[in-house]
Amino acid sequence: MSSLPPLIQQMQQPEFYPHPVTQPIELKQTHGSFVLLTGEFVYKVKKSVDLGFFDYSTVEKRKHFCQEELRLNQRGAPGIYLAVLPIIQHGDRFLLDSNENSDKDPVDYTLKMRQFPKDNLFVDLLDRGELTHAQMEDLGRLVADYHAEAATSEEISQFGEIAAIREAIDDNYHYTQAYIGRVQSQQQFQETKAYSDRIFTDHPDWFQARIANGKIRNCHGDLHLRNIALWGDRILLFDCIEFNQSFRYVDVMYDVAFTVMDCQARGRADLGNAFLNTYLEWTGDWQGLRVLPLYLSRQAYVRAKVTSFLLDDDSIPPQEKEAAAQTAADYYRLAWSYTQSKSGEIIMMSGLSGSGKSTTGRQIAQSQGGIQIRSDAVRKHLAGVPLNQRGPDAIYCPEMSDRTYSQLADLGVMLADLGWTVILDAKYDRRRWRDKVHERSQAANITLKIVHCQAPLAVLEARLQQRTGDIADATADLLAKQAEQAEDFTPYERSLLVDRPDSNRN
């Protein structure tokens, strides 16, 4: 305790607080803050340090960033961040400011928050095997809405320029060269760096399109599983970056990548896939998958870099350094893996409404890290209809159906060519729609498979009558017409058919 500042020592004592506390008061530290857990409330005090990428070195700066943290986190965690409180000094005693002492100048500030129930972070749920696909899908919709409401502007968009993105990524490479041969190989380093260099050089249009489409926004900036919590029946996004605009004014895929990477690093890529596919469906931002691998690699590399620094910290015990070395090596390997070229393919679903196409497609996506694109979502995005609203009859006319299937083919070929496994989830009951995918995939030398889902008509009717909360609008009365209009597979198409995966797979 003696090495702690006097203020923090006193904040570990129950009498410091004007409310009951749970003893002992738990102290947690980050490189920038002291965090004191008192039971009902948490108090956060920023350390008087300047680490370059943030500067808390003066009382006024600490006040400003406490206020910024309070303001910015109202977006994702309303009701949790309560107030910025001044701390005054009376002799050798520190006090939370009150009306009778308001004439004294504060010596510091603390951010007061409600304390989460113990072990309710998403990382805790995952570690206990309790984090579900449904919760990750809920998270995907929540983050989509969070990004839709996040501000963008000409100033914010400048942070999406290649020069700005590249500066941060190249800094990571610079600061980790000392760890080549220790926790990453020379080959890993060179290939990871070569990938980002190549993306910036060969595809400047991708980054300009992200800017033009308003995808550089005032994001969260640190959206990993330790900063996502369950609060009753709500999911909260907390502890966003407040100290550095360049870490928060980013492509929305930067945020998405953090969550996906964290799931993969913890051995649950399927949970990250459930989140990713839901986010993409809700936003229609499948174009963002062109830059997602860059951000996945970047987020893993940053974790590797920060962990590597522990290896040169003399205060870290040898056994902890050994664990840190293994963790850093794992993150470097993960960062490198995202940069390796992959062979993509298209899996075309087929079957009447209610036949299990989406369920099967979701299983394939989660087992293979694939991207599931549902025609219902594409159609509504093209028509400007919110996914959670029923579409008008006009969006189901033949012309709109042709547009929808054409867009599916375009997205499928684009993403498979980049190395993604793409599941085109639609009825594909007309030959002309299937032919478009055949022709485009053959021209691009992309492997194509077909999964045909079937069930008795009575089963289909029962499923559609019971369907709730889904974006699909099909009803049971349409089945007879669908069955009548469906066109049989050609012999060539039958050669592309593959067995559907076990429908009982979790």
Coordinates of C-alpha atoms in Angstrom, one line a residue:
M1 CA 0.0 0.0 0.0
S2 CA 2.9 2.4 0.7
S3 CA 3.8 2.6 -3.0
L4 CA 0.3 3.9 -3.8
P5 CA -0.5 7.7 -3.8
P6 CA -1.9 8.9 -0.5
L7 CA -5.3 9.7 -2.2
I8 CA -5.6 6.1 -3.4
Q9 CA -4.6 4.8 0.0
Q10 CA -7.4 6.8 1.6
M11 CA -9.9 5.7 -1.1
Q12 CA -9.3 2.2 0.1
Q13 CA -10.8 3.1 3.5
P14 CA -14.6 2.9 4.1
E15 CA -14.7 6.2 5.9
F16 CA -13.8 8.0 2.6
Y17 CA -17.2 7.4 1.2
P18 CA -20.6 8.9 2.1
H19 CA -22.3 5.6 1.6
P20 CA -21.9 2.0 2.8
V21 CA -19.2 -0.1 1.1
T22 CA -18.3 -3.7 0.7
Q23 CA -15.1 -4.5 2.5
P24 CA -12.3 -4.9 1.6
I25 CA -12.6 -2.3 -1.1
E26 CA -11.1 -3.8 -4.3
L27 CA -8.4 -1.8 -6.2
K28 CA -7.7 -2.5 -9.9
Q29 CA -5.1 -0.7 -11.9
T30 CA -4.6 -0.1 -15.6
H31 CA -1.7 1.8 -17.2
G32 CA -3.9 5.0 -16.9
S33 CA -6.2 4.6 -14.0
F34 CA -6.9 3.5 -10.5
V35 CA -10.4 1.8 -10.2
L36 CA -11.9 1.2 -6.8
L37 CA -14.9 -1.1 -6.4
T38 CA -16.9 -0.3 -3.3
G39 CA -19.9 -2.6 -3.8
E40 CA -22.7 -0.5 -5.2
F41 CA -20.4 2.1 -6.9
V42 CA -17.1 2.3 -8.7
Y43 CA -14.7 5.2 -8.5
K44 CA -12.1 5.8 -11.2
V45 CA -9.2 8.1 -10.7
K46 CA -6.9 8.8 -13.7
K47 CA -3.1 8.5 -13.0
S48 CA -0.9 11.6 -13.3
V49 CA 1.0 10.3 -16.4
D50 CA 1.7 11.3 -19.9
L51 CA 2.3 8.2 -22.1
G52 CA 2.1 10.0 -25.5
F53 CA -1.1 8.5 -26.8
F54 CA -2.8 10.0 -23.7
D55 CA -1.9 12.8 -21.3
Y56 CA -3.4 12.9 -17.8
S57 CA -0.5 14.9 -16.3
T58 CA -2.4 17.8 -14.9
V59 CA -5.5 18.2 -12.7
E60 CA -7.3 20.1 -15.5
K61 CA -6.5 17.4 -18.0
R62 CA -7.8 14.7 -15.7
K63 CA -11.0 16.7 -15.1
H64 CA -11.5 17.1 -18.9
F65 CA -11.0 13.4 -19.7
C66 CA -13.2 12.3 -16.8
Q67 CA -15.9 14.6 -18.2
E68 CA -15.3 13.2 -21.7
E69 CA -15.5 9.6 -20.4
L70 CA -18.8 10.5 -18.7
R71 CA -20.2 12.1 -21.8
L72 CA -19.1 9.5 -24.4
N73 CA -20.2 6.5 -22.4
Q74 CA -23.8 7.7 -22.1
R75 CA -24.1 6.3 -25.6
G76 CA -23.5 2.6 -24.9
A77 CA -23.9 2.4 -21.1
P78 CA -26.7 4.9 -20.1
G79 CA -27.4 5.0 -16.3
I80 CA -24.0 3.5 -15.4
Y81 CA -21.7 6.5 -15.6
L82 CA -23.1 8.9 -13.0
A83 CA -21.0 11.9 -12.2
V84 CA -17.5 13.5 -12.2
L85 CA -16.8 14.5 -8.6
P86 CA -14.1 16.9 -7.4
I87 CA -11.7 15.7 -4.6
I88 CA -10.5 18.4 -2.1
Q89 CA -7.7 18.2 0.5
H90 CA -8.1 19.2 4.1
G91 CA -4.8 18.9 5.9
D92 CA -3.6 15.4 5.2
R93 CA -7.1 14.2 4.5
F94 CA -8.8 13.9 1.1
L95 CA -12.5 14.3 0.7
L96 CA -15.1 14.0 -1.9
D97 CA -16.3 17.5 -2.5
S98 CA -19.6 18.6 -0.9
N99 CA -21.5 21.9 -0.7
E100 CA -19.9 23.1 2.5
N101 CA -16.4 22.6 1.0
S102 CA -17.1 24.0 -2.4
D103 CA -14.9 27.0 -1.9
K104 CA -11.8 24.8 -1.9
D105 CA -9.9 24.1 -5.2
P106 CA -10.0 20.4 -6.2
V107 CA -6.8 18.5 -6.1
D108 CA -8.2 15.8 -8.3
Y109 CA -11.3 14.3 -9.8
T110 CA -13.0 10.9 -9.8
L111 CA -15.6 9.4 -12.1
K112 CA -18.4 7.7 -10.2
M113 CA -20.2 4.7 -11.8
R114 CA -22.6 2.0 -10.8
Q115 CA -20.8 -1.3 -10.2
F116 CA -21.7 -4.2 -12.4
P117 CA -22.9 -7.5 -10.9
K118 CA -19.8 -9.7 -10.4
D119 CA -18.7 -11.8 -13.4
N120 CA -21.3 -10.3 -15.8
L121 CA -18.8 -9.2 -18.4
F122 CA -19.1 -11.0 -21.7
V123 CA -15.6 -12.4 -21.2
D124 CA -16.8 -13.9 -17.9
L125 CA -19.8 -15.4 -19.6
L126 CA -17.5 -16.9 -22.3
D127 CA -15.1 -18.3 -19.8
R128 CA -18.0 -20.1 -18.0
G129 CA -19.4 -21.4 -21.2
E130 CA -22.5 -19.3 -20.8
L131 CA -22.2 -16.8 -23.7
T132 CA -24.7 -17.8 -26.4
H133 CA -25.1 -17.3 -30.1
A134 CA -28.3 -15.5 -29.4
Q135 CA -26.6 -13.0 -27.1
M136 CA -23.9 -12.4 -29.8
E137 CA -26.6 -11.8 -32.3
D138 CA -28.3 -9.3 -30.0
L139 CA -24.9 -7.7 -29.6
G140 CA -24.6 -7.5 -33.4
R141 CA -27.9 -5.6 -33.7
L142 CA -26.9 -3.3 -30.7
V143 CA -23.5 -2.4 -32.2
A144 CA -25.2 -1.8 -35.6
D145 CA -27.6 0.7 -34.0
Y146 CA -24.7 2.2 -32.0
H147 CA -22.8 2.9 -35.2
A148 CA -25.9 4.2 -37.0
E149 CA -26.3 6.9 -34.3
A150 CA -22.5 7.7 -34.1
A151 CA -21.5 11.0 -35.4
T152 CA -19.5 11.5 -38.6
S153 CA -18.2 14.7 -40.2
E154 CA -15.6 16.0 -42.6
E155 CA -13.2 16.2 -39.6
I156 CA -13.9 12.6 -38.4
S157 CA -13.7 11.3 -42.0
Q158 CA -10.1 12.5 -42.3
F159 CA -9.1 9.8 -39.9
G160 CA -10.1 7.3 -42.5
E161 CA -7.5 8.5 -45.0
I162 CA -4.8 5.9 -45.7
A163 CA -2.0 8.1 -44.2
A164 CA -3.8 8.2 -40.8
I165 CA -4.6 4.5 -40.7
R166 CA -1.1 3.6 -41.9
E167 CA 0.7 5.7 -39.3
A168 CA -0.9 3.8 -36.4
I169 CA -0.3 0.4 -38.0
D170 CA 3.3 1.2 -38.9
D171 CA 3.9 2.4 -35.3
N172 CA 2.9 -1.0 -34.1
Y173 CA 5.5 -2.6 -36.4
H174 CA 8.2 -0.2 -35.3
Y175 CA 7.7 -0.9 -31.6
T176 CA 7.7 -4.6 -32.0
Q177 CA 10.8 -5.2 -34.0
A178 CA 12.7 -5.8 -30.7
Y179 CA 10.6 -9.0 -30.2
I180 CA 11.4 -10.6 -33.5
G181 CA 13.1 -13.9 -32.6
R182 CA 11.6 -13.9 -29.1
V183 CA 7.8 -14.1 -29.5
Q184 CA 7.3 -13.8 -33.3
S185 CA 9.4 -15.0 -36.2
Q186 CA 11.0 -12.8 -38.8
Q187 CA 8.8 -14.4 -41.4
Q188 CA 5.6 -13.6 -39.5
F189 CA 6.7 -10.0 -39.0
Q190 CA 7.6 -9.5 -42.7
E191 CA 4.5 -11.2 -44.1
T192 CA 2.1 -9.4 -41.7
K193 CA 3.7 -6.0 -42.6
A194 CA 3.8 -6.9 -46.3
Y195 CA 0.0 -7.5 -46.2
S196 CA -0.9 -4.1 -44.8
D197 CA 1.6 -2.4 -47.2
R198 CA 0.0 -4.2 -50.1
I199 CA -3.6 -3.4 -49.1
F200 CA -2.8 0.3 -48.8
T201 CA -0.9 0.4 -52.1
D202 CA -3.2 -1.8 -54.2
H203 CA -6.6 -0.8 -52.9
P204 CA -6.8 3.0 -52.1
D205 CA -10.3 2.9 -53.6
W206 CA -11.5 0.7 -50.8
F207 CA -10.6 3.3 -48.2
Q208 CA -12.0 6.2 -50.2
A209 CA -15.2 4.2 -50.5
R210 CA -15.4 3.8 -46.7
I211 CA -15.0 7.6 -46.3
A212 CA -17.6 8.4 -49.1
N213 CA -20.1 6.0 -47.6
G214 CA -19.9 7.5 -44.1
K215 CA -18.3 4.5 -42.5
I216 CA -15.7 6.5 -40.5
R217 CA -17.5 7.5 -37.3
N218 CA -17.1 8.4 -33.7
C219 CA -16.9 4.8 -32.6
H220 CA -16.2 3.0 -29.4
G221 CA -12.6 2.2 -30.1
D222 CA -12.1 -0.6 -27.6
L223 CA -14.9 -3.0 -28.2
H224 CA -13.5 -6.2 -26.8
L225 CA -15.3 -8.7 -24.5
R226 CA -14.1 -7.1 -21.3
N227 CA -15.9 -3.8 -22.3
I228 CA -19.3 -5.5 -22.9
A229 CA -21.5 -6.4 -20.0
L230 CA -24.9 -7.9 -19.3
W231 CA -27.0 -5.7 -17.0
G232 CA -30.3 -7.4 -16.3
D233 CA -31.7 -7.9 -19.8
R234 CA -29.6 -5.2 -21.4
I235 CA -26.2 -5.4 -23.1
L236 CA -24.0 -2.4 -22.2
L237 CA -21.0 -1.1 -24.2
F238 CA -18.8 0.7 -21.7
D239 CA -15.3 2.1 -21.3
C240 CA -15.0 3.6 -24.8
I241 CA -11.9 5.5 -25.8
E242 CA -12.1 9.0 -24.5
F243 CA -8.4 10.0 -24.4
N244 CA -7.4 10.0 -28.1
Q245 CA -9.6 10.8 -31.1
S246 CA -7.5 8.8 -33.5
F247 CA -8.4 5.7 -31.6
R248 CA -12.1 6.5 -31.7
Y249 CA -12.6 8.2 -35.1
V250 CA -12.3 5.0 -37.0
D251 CA -13.9 2.8 -39.5
V252 CA -16.9 0.9 -38.0
M253 CA -15.1 -2.3 -39.0
Y254 CA -12.4 -1.4 -36.6
D255 CA -14.9 -1.8 -33.7
V256 CA -16.4 -5.0 -35.3
A257 CA -12.9 -6.5 -35.7
F258 CA -12.1 -6.1 -32.0
T259 CA -15.0 -8.2 -30.9
V260 CA -14.5 -10.8 -33.7
M261 CA -10.8 -11.1 -33.0
D262 CA -11.4 -11.4 -29.2
C263 CA -13.8 -14.3 -29.7
Q264 CA -11.3 -16.1 -32.0
A265 CA -8.4 -15.5 -29.7
R266 CA -10.4 -17.2 -26.9
G267 CA -11.2 -20.2 -29.0
R268 CA -14.8 -19.3 -29.8
A269 CA -14.7 -18.2 -33.4
D270 CA -18.3 -19.3 -33.8
L271 CA -19.5 -16.6 -31.3
G272 CA -17.6 -14.0 -33.3
N273 CA -19.2 -15.3 -36.5
A274 CA -22.7 -15.0 -35.0
F275 CA -21.9 -11.4 -34.0
L276 CA -20.4 -10.5 -37.4
N277 CA -23.1 -12.0 -39.6
T278 CA -25.8 -10.3 -37.6
Y279 CA -24.0 -6.9 -37.7
L280 CA -23.5 -7.2 -41.5
E281 CA -27.1 -8.2 -42.1
W282 CA -28.5 -5.4 -39.9
T283 CA -26.3 -2.7 -41.6
G284 CA -25.9 -4.2 -45.1
D285 CA -22.2 -3.3 -44.9
W286 CA -20.9 -6.4 -46.6
Q287 CA -18.5 -4.2 -48.5
G288 CA -16.8 -3.6 -45.2
L289 CA -15.5 -7.2 -45.4
R290 CA -12.9 -6.0 -47.8
V291 CA -11.1 -4.1 -45.1
L292 CA -12.1 -6.3 -42.1
P293 CA -9.0 -8.6 -42.3
L294 CA -6.7 -5.6 -42.0
Y295 CA -8.4 -4.5 -38.8
L296 CA -8.6 -8.0 -37.4
S297 CA -4.8 -8.3 -37.9
R298 CA -4.3 -4.8 -36.4
Q299 CA -6.3 -5.6 -33.3
A300 CA -4.5 -8.9 -32.7
Y301 CA -1.2 -7.2 -33.3
V302 CA -1.9 -4.5 -30.8
R303 CA -2.7 -7.1 -28.2
A304 CA 0.6 -8.8 -29.0
K305 CA 2.5 -5.6 -28.8
V306 CA 1.1 -4.6 -25.4
T307 CA 1.7 -8.1 -24.0
S308 CA 5.3 -8.0 -25.4
F309 CA 6.1 -5.0 -23.3
L310 CA 5.6 -7.0 -20.2
L311 CA 8.6 -9.1 -21.1
D312 CA 10.9 -6.1 -20.4
D313 CA 9.2 -5.1 -17.2
D314 CA 11.5 -5.9 -14.3
S315 CA 8.6 -5.8 -11.8
I316 CA 6.9 -8.8 -13.5
P317 CA 7.7 -12.2 -11.9
P318 CA 9.4 -14.8 -14.1
Q319 CA 6.4 -17.2 -14.3
E320 CA 4.2 -14.3 -15.3
K321 CA 6.7 -13.3 -18.0
E322 CA 6.6 -16.9 -19.3
A323 CA 2.8 -16.8 -19.6
A324 CA 3.0 -13.3 -21.2
A325 CA 5.5 -14.6 -23.8
Q326 CA 3.1 -17.4 -24.8
T327 CA 0.2 -15.0 -25.0
A328 CA 2.1 -12.6 -27.1
A329 CA 3.3 -15.3 -29.4
D330 CA -0.4 -16.5 -29.8
Y331 CA -1.5 -13.0 -30.7
Y332 CA 1.3 -12.5 -33.2
R333 CA 0.4 -15.8 -34.9
L334 CA -3.3 -14.7 -35.0
A335 CA -2.4 -11.3 -36.5
W336 CA -0.3 -13.1 -39.2
S337 CA -3.0 -15.7 -39.9
Y338 CA -5.5 -12.9 -40.9
T339 CA -3.1 -11.8 -43.6
Q340 CA -2.7 -15.2 -45.3
S341 CA -4.5 -15.7 -48.6
K342 CA -7.4 -18.1 -48.5
S343 CA -9.5 -19.9 -51.1
G344 CA -13.0 -18.7 -51.0
E345 CA -16.1 -20.5 -52.2
I346 CA -19.9 -19.9 -52.7
I347 CA -22.5 -22.1 -51.1
M348 CA -25.9 -21.5 -52.7
M349 CA -28.8 -22.4 -50.5
S350 CA -32.1 -23.6 -52.1
G351 CA -35.5 -24.5 -50.9
L352 CA -39.0 -23.2 -50.2
S353 CA -39.8 -20.8 -47.4
G354 CA -39.5 -22.5 -44.1
S355 CA -37.4 -25.4 -45.3
G356 CA -34.5 -24.6 -43.0
K357 CA -32.2 -22.7 -45.4
S358 CA -31.3 -19.9 -42.9
T359 CA -30.8 -22.3 -40.0
T360 CA -28.6 -24.6 -42.1
G361 CA -26.8 -21.6 -43.6
R362 CA -26.1 -20.2 -40.1
Q363 CA -24.6 -23.6 -39.1
I364 CA -22.4 -23.6 -42.1
A365 CA -21.2 -20.1 -41.4
Q366 CA -20.4 -20.7 -37.8
S367 CA -18.5 -23.9 -38.5
Q368 CA -16.5 -22.5 -41.5
G369 CA -16.2 -18.9 -40.6
G370 CA -18.5 -18.0 -43.5
I371 CA -20.6 -15.0 -44.4
Q372 CA -24.3 -15.7 -44.7
I373 CA -26.2 -13.3 -46.9
R374 CA -29.9 -13.6 -46.8
S375 CA -32.1 -12.4 -49.7
D376 CA -34.6 -11.0 -47.3
A377 CA -31.9 -8.6 -45.9
V378 CA -30.6 -7.7 -49.4
R379 CA -34.1 -7.0 -50.7
K380 CA -35.0 -4.7 -47.8
H381 CA -31.7 -2.8 -47.9
L382 CA -32.2 -2.2 -51.6
A383 CA -35.7 -1.0 -51.0
G384 CA -34.8 1.1 -48.0
V385 CA -37.1 -0.9 -45.7
P386 CA -36.0 -1.4 -42.1
L387 CA -35.3 -5.1 -41.5
N388 CA -37.6 -5.3 -38.6
Q389 CA -40.6 -4.0 -40.6
R390 CA -42.7 -6.0 -43.0
G391 CA -42.0 -5.0 -46.6
P392 CA -44.8 -3.7 -48.8
D393 CA -45.9 -5.9 -51.7
A394 CA -44.1 -3.7 -54.2
I395 CA -40.7 -5.0 -53.1
Y396 CA -41.7 -8.5 -54.0
C397 CA -42.4 -7.7 -57.7
P398 CA -40.4 -9.6 -60.4
E399 CA -38.1 -6.6 -61.1
M400 CA -37.2 -6.3 -57.5
S401 CA -36.6 -10.0 -57.2
D402 CA -34.2 -9.8 -60.1
R403 CA -32.3 -6.9 -58.5
T404 CA -32.1 -8.8 -55.3
Y405 CA -30.6 -12.0 -56.9
S406 CA -28.3 -9.9 -59.0
Q407 CA -26.9 -8.2 -55.9
L408 CA -26.6 -11.6 -54.1
A409 CA -24.4 -12.8 -57.0
D410 CA -22.3 -9.7 -57.0
L411 CA -21.6 -9.9 -53.3
G412 CA -21.0 -13.6 -53.4
V413 CA -18.4 -13.4 -56.2
M414 CA -16.7 -10.3 -54.7
L415 CA -16.3 -11.8 -51.2
A416 CA -15.4 -15.4 -52.4
D417 CA -12.7 -13.8 -54.6
L418 CA -11.3 -12.3 -51.4
G419 CA -11.2 -15.7 -49.7
W420 CA -14.4 -15.7 -47.8
T421 CA -16.8 -18.7 -47.7
V422 CA -20.1 -17.1 -48.8
I423 CA -23.5 -18.6 -48.1
L424 CA -26.1 -17.2 -50.5
D425 CA -29.3 -17.8 -48.5
A426 CA -32.3 -17.6 -50.8
K427 CA -35.0 -19.8 -52.4
Y428 CA -33.1 -20.0 -55.7
D429 CA -36.1 -21.7 -57.1
R430 CA -35.7 -20.1 -60.6
R431 CA -33.1 -21.3 -63.0
R432 CA -32.1 -17.8 -64.2
W433 CA -31.2 -16.7 -60.7
R434 CA -29.1 -19.9 -60.3
D435 CA -27.5 -19.4 -63.7
K436 CA -26.3 -16.0 -62.8
V437 CA -24.3 -17.4 -59.8
H438 CA -23.0 -20.4 -62.0
E439 CA -21.8 -18.1 -64.7
R440 CA -20.2 -15.5 -62.4
S441 CA -18.4 -18.1 -60.2
Q442 CA -17.1 -20.1 -63.3
A443 CA -15.7 -16.9 -64.8
A444 CA -13.9 -16.1 -61.5
N445 CA -12.8 -19.7 -61.0
I446 CA -14.7 -19.9 -57.7
T447 CA -15.9 -23.2 -56.3
L448 CA -19.7 -23.4 -56.2
K449 CA -21.7 -25.8 -54.1
I450 CA -25.5 -26.1 -53.7
V451 CA -27.3 -27.1 -50.5
H452 CA -31.0 -28.0 -51.1
C453 CA -33.3 -27.9 -48.0
Q454 CA -36.6 -29.8 -48.1
A455 CA -39.4 -30.7 -45.7
P456 CA -43.0 -31.9 -46.1
L457 CA -45.5 -29.2 -47.0
A458 CA -47.3 -29.6 -43.7
V459 CA -44.0 -29.0 -41.8
L460 CA -43.3 -25.9 -43.9
E461 CA -46.7 -24.5 -43.2
A462 CA -46.3 -25.1 -39.4
R463 CA -42.9 -23.5 -39.3
L464 CA -44.1 -20.3 -41.1
Q465 CA -47.2 -20.0 -38.9
Q466 CA -45.0 -20.2 -35.8
R467 CA -42.2 -17.9 -37.1
T468 CA -41.8 -14.7 -35.1
G469 CA -39.1 -12.1 -34.8
D470 CA -37.5 -12.9 -38.1
I471 CA -36.8 -10.5 -41.0
A472 CA -38.4 -12.8 -43.6
D473 CA -41.9 -11.8 -44.6
A474 CA -43.0 -15.1 -46.3
T475 CA -46.3 -16.6 -45.0
A476 CA -47.7 -20.1 -45.3
D477 CA -50.3 -19.1 -47.9
L478 CA -47.4 -18.5 -50.4
L479 CA -46.1 -22.1 -50.3
A480 CA -48.4 -23.6 -52.9
K481 CA -47.4 -21.0 -55.4
Q482 CA -43.7 -21.3 -54.6
A483 CA -43.9 -25.1 -55.1
E484 CA -45.7 -24.7 -58.4
Q485 CA -43.2 -22.2 -59.8
A486 CA -40.0 -23.9 -58.6
E487 CA -37.8 -25.1 -61.5
D488 CA -36.0 -28.4 -61.2
F489 CA -32.2 -28.6 -61.0
T490 CA -30.3 -29.4 -64.2
P491 CA -28.0 -32.5 -64.3
Y492 CA -25.1 -30.0 -63.9
E493 CA -26.7 -28.4 -60.9
R494 CA -27.3 -31.8 -59.3
S495 CA -23.5 -32.5 -59.6
L496 CA -23.0 -29.5 -57.3
L497 CA -25.4 -30.6 -54.6
V498 CA -23.8 -31.4 -51.2
D499 CA -25.3 -32.9 -48.1
R500 CA -26.6 -30.4 -45.6
P501 CA -24.8 -30.4 -42.2
D502 CA -26.4 -32.1 -39.1
S503 CA -29.4 -29.9 -38.3
N504 CA -29.0 -30.8 -34.7
R505 CA -25.6 -29.1 -34.4
N506 CA -25.5 -26.5 -31.7

